[in-house]
Short mmCIF file of C-alpha atoms in Angstrom, two decimals:
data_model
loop_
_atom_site.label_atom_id
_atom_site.label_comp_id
_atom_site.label_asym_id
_atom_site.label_seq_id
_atom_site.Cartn_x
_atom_site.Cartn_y
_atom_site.Cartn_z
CA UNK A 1 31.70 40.52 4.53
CA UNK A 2 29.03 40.59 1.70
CA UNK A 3 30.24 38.29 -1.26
CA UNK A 4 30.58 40.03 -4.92
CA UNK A 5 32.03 37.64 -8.22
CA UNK A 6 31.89 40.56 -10.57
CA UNK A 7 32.42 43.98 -10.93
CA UNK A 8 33.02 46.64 -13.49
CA UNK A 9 35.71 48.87 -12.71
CA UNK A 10 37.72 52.36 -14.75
CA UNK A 11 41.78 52.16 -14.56
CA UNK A 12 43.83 55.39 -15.42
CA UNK A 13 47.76 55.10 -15.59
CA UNK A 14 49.27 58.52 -14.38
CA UNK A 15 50.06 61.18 -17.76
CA UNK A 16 53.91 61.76 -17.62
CA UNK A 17 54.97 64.66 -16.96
CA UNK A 18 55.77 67.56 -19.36
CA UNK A 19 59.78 68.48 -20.44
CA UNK A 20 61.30 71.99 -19.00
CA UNK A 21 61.92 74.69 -21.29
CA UNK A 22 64.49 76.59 -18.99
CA UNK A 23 67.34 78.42 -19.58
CA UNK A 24 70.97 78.95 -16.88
CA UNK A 25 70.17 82.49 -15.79
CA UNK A 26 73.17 82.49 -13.55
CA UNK A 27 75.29 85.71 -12.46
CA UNK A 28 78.60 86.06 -14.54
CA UNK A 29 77.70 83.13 -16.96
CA UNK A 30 77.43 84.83 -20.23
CA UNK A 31 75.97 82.34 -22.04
CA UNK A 32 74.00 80.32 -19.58
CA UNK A 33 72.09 77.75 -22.38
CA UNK A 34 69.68 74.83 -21.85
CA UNK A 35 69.26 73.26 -18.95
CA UNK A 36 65.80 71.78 -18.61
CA UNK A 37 64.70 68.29 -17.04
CA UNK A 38 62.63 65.92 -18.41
CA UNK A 39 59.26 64.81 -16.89
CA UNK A 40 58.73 62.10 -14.56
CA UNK A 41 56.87 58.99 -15.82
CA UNK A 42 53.45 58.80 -14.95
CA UNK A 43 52.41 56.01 -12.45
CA UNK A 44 51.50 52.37 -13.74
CA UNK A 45 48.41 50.52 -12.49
CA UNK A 46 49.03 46.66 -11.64
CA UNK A 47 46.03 43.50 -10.60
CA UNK A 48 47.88 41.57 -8.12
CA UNK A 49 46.56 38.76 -6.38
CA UNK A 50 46.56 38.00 -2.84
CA UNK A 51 45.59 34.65 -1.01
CA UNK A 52 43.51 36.24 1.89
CA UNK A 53 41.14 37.55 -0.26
CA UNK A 54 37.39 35.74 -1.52
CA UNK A 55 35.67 38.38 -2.84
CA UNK A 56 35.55 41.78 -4.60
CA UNK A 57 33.77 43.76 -2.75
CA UNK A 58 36.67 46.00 -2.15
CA UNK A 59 35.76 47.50 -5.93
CA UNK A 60 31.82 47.70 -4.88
CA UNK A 61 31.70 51.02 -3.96
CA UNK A 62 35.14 52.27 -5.57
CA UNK A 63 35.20 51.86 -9.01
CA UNK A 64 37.91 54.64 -10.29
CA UNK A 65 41.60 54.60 -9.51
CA UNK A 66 43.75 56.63 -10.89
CA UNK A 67 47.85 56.06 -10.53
CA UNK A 68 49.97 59.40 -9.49
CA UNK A 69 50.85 61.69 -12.70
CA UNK A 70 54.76 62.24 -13.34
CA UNK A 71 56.13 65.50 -12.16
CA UNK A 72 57.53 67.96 -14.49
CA UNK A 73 60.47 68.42 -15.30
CA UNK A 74 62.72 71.45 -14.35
CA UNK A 75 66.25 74.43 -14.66
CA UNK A 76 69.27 72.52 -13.71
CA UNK A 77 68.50 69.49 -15.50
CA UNK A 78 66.16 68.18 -12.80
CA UNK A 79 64.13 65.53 -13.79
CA UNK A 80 60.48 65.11 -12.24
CA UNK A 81 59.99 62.31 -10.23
CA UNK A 82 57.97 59.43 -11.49
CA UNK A 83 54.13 59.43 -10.27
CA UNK A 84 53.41 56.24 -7.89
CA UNK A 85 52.33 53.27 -9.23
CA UNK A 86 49.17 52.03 -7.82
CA UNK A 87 48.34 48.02 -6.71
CA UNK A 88 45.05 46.65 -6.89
CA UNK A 89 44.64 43.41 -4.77
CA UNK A 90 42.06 40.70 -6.39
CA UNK A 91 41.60 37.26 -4.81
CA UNK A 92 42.95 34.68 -6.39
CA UNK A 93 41.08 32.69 -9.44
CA UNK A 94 40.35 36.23 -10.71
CA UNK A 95 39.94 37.01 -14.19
CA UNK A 96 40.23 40.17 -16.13
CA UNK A 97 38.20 40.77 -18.69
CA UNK A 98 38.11 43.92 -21.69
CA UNK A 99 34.72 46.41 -21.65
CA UNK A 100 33.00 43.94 -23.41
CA UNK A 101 33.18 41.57 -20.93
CA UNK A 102 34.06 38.24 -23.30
CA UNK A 103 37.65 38.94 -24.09
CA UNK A 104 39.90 37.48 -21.48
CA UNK A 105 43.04 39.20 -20.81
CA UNK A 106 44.36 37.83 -17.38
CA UNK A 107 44.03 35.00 -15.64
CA UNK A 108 45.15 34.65 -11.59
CA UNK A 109 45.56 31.33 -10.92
CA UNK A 110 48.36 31.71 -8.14
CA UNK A 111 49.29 34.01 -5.58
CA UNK A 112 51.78 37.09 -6.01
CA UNK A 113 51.05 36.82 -9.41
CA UNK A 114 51.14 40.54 -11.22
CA UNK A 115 49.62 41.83 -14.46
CA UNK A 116 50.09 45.68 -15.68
CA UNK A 117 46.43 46.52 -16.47
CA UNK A 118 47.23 49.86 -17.73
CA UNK A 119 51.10 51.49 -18.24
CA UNK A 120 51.74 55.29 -17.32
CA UNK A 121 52.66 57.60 -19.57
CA UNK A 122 56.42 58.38 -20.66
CA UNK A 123 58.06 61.62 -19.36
CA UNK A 124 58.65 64.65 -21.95
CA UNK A 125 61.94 65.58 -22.62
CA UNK A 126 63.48 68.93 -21.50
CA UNK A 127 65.17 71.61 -23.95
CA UNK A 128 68.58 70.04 -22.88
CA UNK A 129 67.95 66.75 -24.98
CA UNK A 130 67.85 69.32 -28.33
CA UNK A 131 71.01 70.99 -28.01
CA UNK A 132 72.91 70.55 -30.68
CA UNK A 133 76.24 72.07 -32.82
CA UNK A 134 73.68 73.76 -34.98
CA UNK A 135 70.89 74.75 -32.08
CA UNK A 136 72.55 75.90 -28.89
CA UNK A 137 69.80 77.79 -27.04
CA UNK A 138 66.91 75.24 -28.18
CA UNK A 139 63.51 75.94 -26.90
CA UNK A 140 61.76 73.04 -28.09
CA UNK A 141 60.29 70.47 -25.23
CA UNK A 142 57.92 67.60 -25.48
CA UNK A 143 54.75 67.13 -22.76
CA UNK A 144 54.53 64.01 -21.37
CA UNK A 145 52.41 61.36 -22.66
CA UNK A 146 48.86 60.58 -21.53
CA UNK A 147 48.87 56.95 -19.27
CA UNK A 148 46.82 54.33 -20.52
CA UNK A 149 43.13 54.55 -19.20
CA UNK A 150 40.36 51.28 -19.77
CA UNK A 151 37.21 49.64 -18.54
CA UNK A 152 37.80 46.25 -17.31
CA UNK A 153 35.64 43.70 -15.84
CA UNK A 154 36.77 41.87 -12.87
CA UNK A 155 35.38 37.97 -12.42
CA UNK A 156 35.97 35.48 -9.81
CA UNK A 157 36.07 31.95 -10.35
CA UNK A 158 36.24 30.48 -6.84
CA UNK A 159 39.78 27.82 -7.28
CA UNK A 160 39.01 25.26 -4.07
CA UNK A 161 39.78 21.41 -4.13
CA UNK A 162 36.54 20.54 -3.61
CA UNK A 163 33.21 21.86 -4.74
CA UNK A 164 30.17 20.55 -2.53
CA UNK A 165 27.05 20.02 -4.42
CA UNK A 166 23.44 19.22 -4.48
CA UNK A 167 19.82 20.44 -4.27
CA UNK A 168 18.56 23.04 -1.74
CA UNK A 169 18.71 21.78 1.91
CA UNK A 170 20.56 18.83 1.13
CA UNK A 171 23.32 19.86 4.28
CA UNK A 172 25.88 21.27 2.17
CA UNK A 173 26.69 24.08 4.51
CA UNK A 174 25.60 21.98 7.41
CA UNK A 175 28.74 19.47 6.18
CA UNK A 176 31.15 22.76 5.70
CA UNK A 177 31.04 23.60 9.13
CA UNK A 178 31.58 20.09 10.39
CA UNK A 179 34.48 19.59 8.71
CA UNK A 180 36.39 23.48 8.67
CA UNK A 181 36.09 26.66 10.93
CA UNK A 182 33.45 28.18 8.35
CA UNK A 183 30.49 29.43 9.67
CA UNK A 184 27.89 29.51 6.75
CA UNK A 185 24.28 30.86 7.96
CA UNK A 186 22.23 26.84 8.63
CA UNK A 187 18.63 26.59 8.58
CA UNK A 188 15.77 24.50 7.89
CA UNK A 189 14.68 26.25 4.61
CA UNK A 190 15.45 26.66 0.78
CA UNK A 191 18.04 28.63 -0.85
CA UNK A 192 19.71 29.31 3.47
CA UNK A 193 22.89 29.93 1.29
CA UNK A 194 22.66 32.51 -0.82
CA UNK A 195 26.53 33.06 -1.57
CA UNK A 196 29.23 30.11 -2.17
CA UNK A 197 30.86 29.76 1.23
CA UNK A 198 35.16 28.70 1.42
CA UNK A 199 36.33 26.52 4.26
CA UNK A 200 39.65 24.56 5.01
CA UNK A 201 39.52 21.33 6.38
CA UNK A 202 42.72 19.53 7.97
CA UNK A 203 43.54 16.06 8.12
CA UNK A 204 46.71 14.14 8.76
CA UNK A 205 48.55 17.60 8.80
CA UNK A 206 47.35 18.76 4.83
CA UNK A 207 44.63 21.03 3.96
CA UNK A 208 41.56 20.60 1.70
CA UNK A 209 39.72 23.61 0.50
CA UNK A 210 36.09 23.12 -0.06
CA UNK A 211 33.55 25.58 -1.96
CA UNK A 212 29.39 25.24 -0.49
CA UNK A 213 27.92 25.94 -3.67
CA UNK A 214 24.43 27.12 -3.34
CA UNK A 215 21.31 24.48 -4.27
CA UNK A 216 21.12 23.80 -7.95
CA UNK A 217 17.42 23.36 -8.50
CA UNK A 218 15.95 22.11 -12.24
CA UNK A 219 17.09 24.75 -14.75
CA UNK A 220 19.98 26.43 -12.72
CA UNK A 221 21.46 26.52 -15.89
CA UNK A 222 18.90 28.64 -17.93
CA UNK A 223 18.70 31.39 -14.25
CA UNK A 224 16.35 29.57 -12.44
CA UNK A 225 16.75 29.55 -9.01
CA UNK A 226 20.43 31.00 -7.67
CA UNK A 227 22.25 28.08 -9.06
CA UNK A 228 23.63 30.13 -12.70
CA UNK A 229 25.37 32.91 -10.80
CA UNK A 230 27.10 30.23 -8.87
CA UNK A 231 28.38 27.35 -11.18
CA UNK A 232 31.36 29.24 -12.56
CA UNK A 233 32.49 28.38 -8.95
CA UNK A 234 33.40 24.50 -9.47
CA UNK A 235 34.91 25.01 -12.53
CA UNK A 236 38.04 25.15 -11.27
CA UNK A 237 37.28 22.15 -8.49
CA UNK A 238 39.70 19.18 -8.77
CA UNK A 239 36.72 17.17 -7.51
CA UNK A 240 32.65 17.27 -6.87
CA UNK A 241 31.08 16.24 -3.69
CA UNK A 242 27.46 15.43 -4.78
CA UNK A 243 25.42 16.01 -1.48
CA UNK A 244 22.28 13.89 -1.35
CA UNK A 245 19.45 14.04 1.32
CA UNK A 246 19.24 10.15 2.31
CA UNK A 247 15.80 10.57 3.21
CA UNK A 248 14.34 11.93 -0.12
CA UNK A 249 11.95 9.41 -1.56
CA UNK A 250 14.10 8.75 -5.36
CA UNK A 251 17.12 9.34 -4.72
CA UNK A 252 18.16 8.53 -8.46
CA UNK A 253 15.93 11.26 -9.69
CA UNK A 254 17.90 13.62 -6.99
CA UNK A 255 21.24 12.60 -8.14
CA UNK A 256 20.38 12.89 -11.86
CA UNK A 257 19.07 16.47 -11.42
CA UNK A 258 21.89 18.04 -10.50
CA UNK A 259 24.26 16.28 -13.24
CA UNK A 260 21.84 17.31 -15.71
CA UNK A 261 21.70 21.11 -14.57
CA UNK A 262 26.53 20.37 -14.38
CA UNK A 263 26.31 19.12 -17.48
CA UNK A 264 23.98 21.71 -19.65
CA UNK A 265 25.66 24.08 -17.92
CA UNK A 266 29.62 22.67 -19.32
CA UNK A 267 30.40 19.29 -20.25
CA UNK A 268 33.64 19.47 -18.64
CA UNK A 269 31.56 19.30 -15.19
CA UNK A 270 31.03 16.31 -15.68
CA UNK A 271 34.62 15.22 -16.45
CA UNK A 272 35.75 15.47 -13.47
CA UNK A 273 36.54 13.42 -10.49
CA UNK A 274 32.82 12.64 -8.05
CA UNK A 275 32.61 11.06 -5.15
CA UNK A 276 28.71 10.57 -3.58
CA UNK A 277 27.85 11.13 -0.15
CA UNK A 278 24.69 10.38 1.18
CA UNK A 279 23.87 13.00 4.23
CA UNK A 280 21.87 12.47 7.40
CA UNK A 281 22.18 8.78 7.77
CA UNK A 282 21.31 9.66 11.69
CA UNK A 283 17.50 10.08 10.76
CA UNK A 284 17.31 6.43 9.23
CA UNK A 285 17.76 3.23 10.98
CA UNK A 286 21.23 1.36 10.42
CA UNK A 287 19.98 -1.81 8.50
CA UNK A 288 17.79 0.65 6.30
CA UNK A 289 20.85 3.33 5.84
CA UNK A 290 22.68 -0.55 4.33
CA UNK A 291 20.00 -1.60 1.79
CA UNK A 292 19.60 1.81 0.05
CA UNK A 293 23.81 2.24 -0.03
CA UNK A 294 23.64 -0.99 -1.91
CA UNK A 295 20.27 -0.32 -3.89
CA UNK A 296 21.95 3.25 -5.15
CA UNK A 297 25.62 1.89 -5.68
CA UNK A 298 24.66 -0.37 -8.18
CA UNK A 299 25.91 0.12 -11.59
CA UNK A 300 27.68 3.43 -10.65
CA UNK A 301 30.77 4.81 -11.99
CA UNK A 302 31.15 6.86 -8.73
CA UNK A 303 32.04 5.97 -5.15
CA UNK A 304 28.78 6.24 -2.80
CA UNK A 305 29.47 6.52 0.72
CA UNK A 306 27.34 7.61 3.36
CA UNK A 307 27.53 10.45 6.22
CA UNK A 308 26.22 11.71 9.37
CA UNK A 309 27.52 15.33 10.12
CA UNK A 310 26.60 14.47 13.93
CA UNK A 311 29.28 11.44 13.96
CA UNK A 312 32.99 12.47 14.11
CA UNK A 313 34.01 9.52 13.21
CA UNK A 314 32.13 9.89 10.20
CA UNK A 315 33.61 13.40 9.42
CA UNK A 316 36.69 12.39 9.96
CA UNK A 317 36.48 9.47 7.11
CA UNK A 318 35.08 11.95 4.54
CA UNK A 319 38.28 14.20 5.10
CA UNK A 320 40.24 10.90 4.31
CA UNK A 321 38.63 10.34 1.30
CA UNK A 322 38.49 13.66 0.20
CA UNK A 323 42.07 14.06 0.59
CA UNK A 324 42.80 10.83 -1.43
CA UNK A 325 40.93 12.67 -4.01
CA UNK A 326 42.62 15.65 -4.27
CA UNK A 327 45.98 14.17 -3.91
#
């Protein structure tokens, strides 16, 4: 399933239908009079969001819906049934956004939540409803009214415990598949991942949901690289794994790259909750994996552990202290 964060799409509520004009035209009933329904109401349009959903791809290649119009209405005082409403499932962590795409009108931040996007229109009203002492064979009817019809923009902000970060090739999706059942593409170039990539890990029976954001190379912020189309993702992350590659020859450089491109990109970024993991520890010796944990650590604000994605034991302390951090 391709990935797809945003996507421009035309809602129209069902018109309602129109009021009945009809007269009784019964044998022996003199005077037969009004008796006209009123129209149906036209169907309603809802955004609802559903948890087994990560992407929008559904609205790639439709882009129109349209909810069911309301019937008319008609003789014997029948009213038209209403036109069906029509559900739109959106992952969750959706926004919704007016044509202009900067006005925010919805926000999905749990599941089963539902937000009427655009309301159908209201039934006309049959001859019957102007009878009166003064007007007993009326003739007047309303037509129902039109439904509400808009372009909205559709935006999803990935909502995952954890956001994994770092510079291209630093084993972010390499980690991701140690840890959960994900299965991002892994390979020994630049920019593998080219979407962010959900996986749950579990640990001492809780899950942690973790977000592989792609490789946030200098100026992600400004569109260079794939890194701007991405970092809307961690936004929502209760806490930042910053990947580093071990092996790289300045590490403090490395680190101080990627909060640079965070922070330009929103201060709040760098608000919130970090831990450090330094990443294939299996292609140093031990006693030189020691001195550069306590060379880097020094002076930091954030915890700096260290990882080997070919060591379960390792994995299976990361998913300890990851869910000590989410907690």
């Amino acid at each position: 399933m391709k990935f797809l964060d945003q996507v421009k799409i035309y809602v129209k509520a069902g018109n309602g239908g129109h009021g009945s004009p009809s007269f009784r035209r019964e044998k022996f009933i003199e005077y037969g009079g009004p008796d006209g329904g009123d129209g149906g109401k036209g169907g309603t349009i809802f955004l609802r969001s559903e948890r087994n959903l990560n992407t929008l791809i559904d609205y790639r290649f439709q882009q129109h819906h349209k909810a069911g119009r309301g019937v008319n209405g008609s003789g014997q005082n029948r009213t038209g049934h209403s036109g069906e409403d029509l559900f739109l499932k959106v992952p969750i962590g959706t926004q919704v956004f007016e044509e202009d795409n900067k006005t925010l009108i919805y926000d999905f931040k749990k599941e089963g939540e539902e937000f009427i996007v655009a309301n159908g229109g209201k039934g006309g009203l049959g001859n019957t409803r102007f009878k009166s002492s003064t007007n007993r064979a009326p003739k007047k009817f309303t037509k129902g009214a039109p439904g509400e019809e808009y372009v909205i923009w559709l935006q999803l902000k990935t909502i995952a415990d954890v956001g994994i970060v770092g510079l291209p090739n630093a084993g972010k999706s390499s980690l991701l598949a140690s840890i959960t059942n994900a299965m991002p593409k892994i390979a020994n170039y630049k920019f593998t991942t080219l979407n962010p990539n959900l996986g749950v890990a579990s640990y001492d029976d809780k899950e942690i949901t973790l977000a592989d954001i792609p490789g946030l190379v200098e100026g992600a912020h400004e569109g260079i690289g794939l890194g701007i189309q991405f970092l809307k993702h961690i936004e929502r992350c209760k806490t930042l794994m910053h990947l580093i590659d071990i092996t790289d020859e300045d590490l403090e450089n490395t680190y101080k790259q990627v909060r640079n491109e965070l922070g330009s990109y929103s201060k709040d970024l760098l608000e919130k909750k970090e831990i450090i993991v330094l990443n294939k520890t299996d292609l140093l010796e031990e006693e030189e994996v020691k001195e550069i944990l306590k060379n880097f650590s020094k002076n930091r604000d954030s915890e700096v552990v260290t990882l080997s994605t070919l060591d379960k034991g390792s994995i299976s302390k990361i998913k300890a202290k990851l869910l000590s951090y989410v907690s």
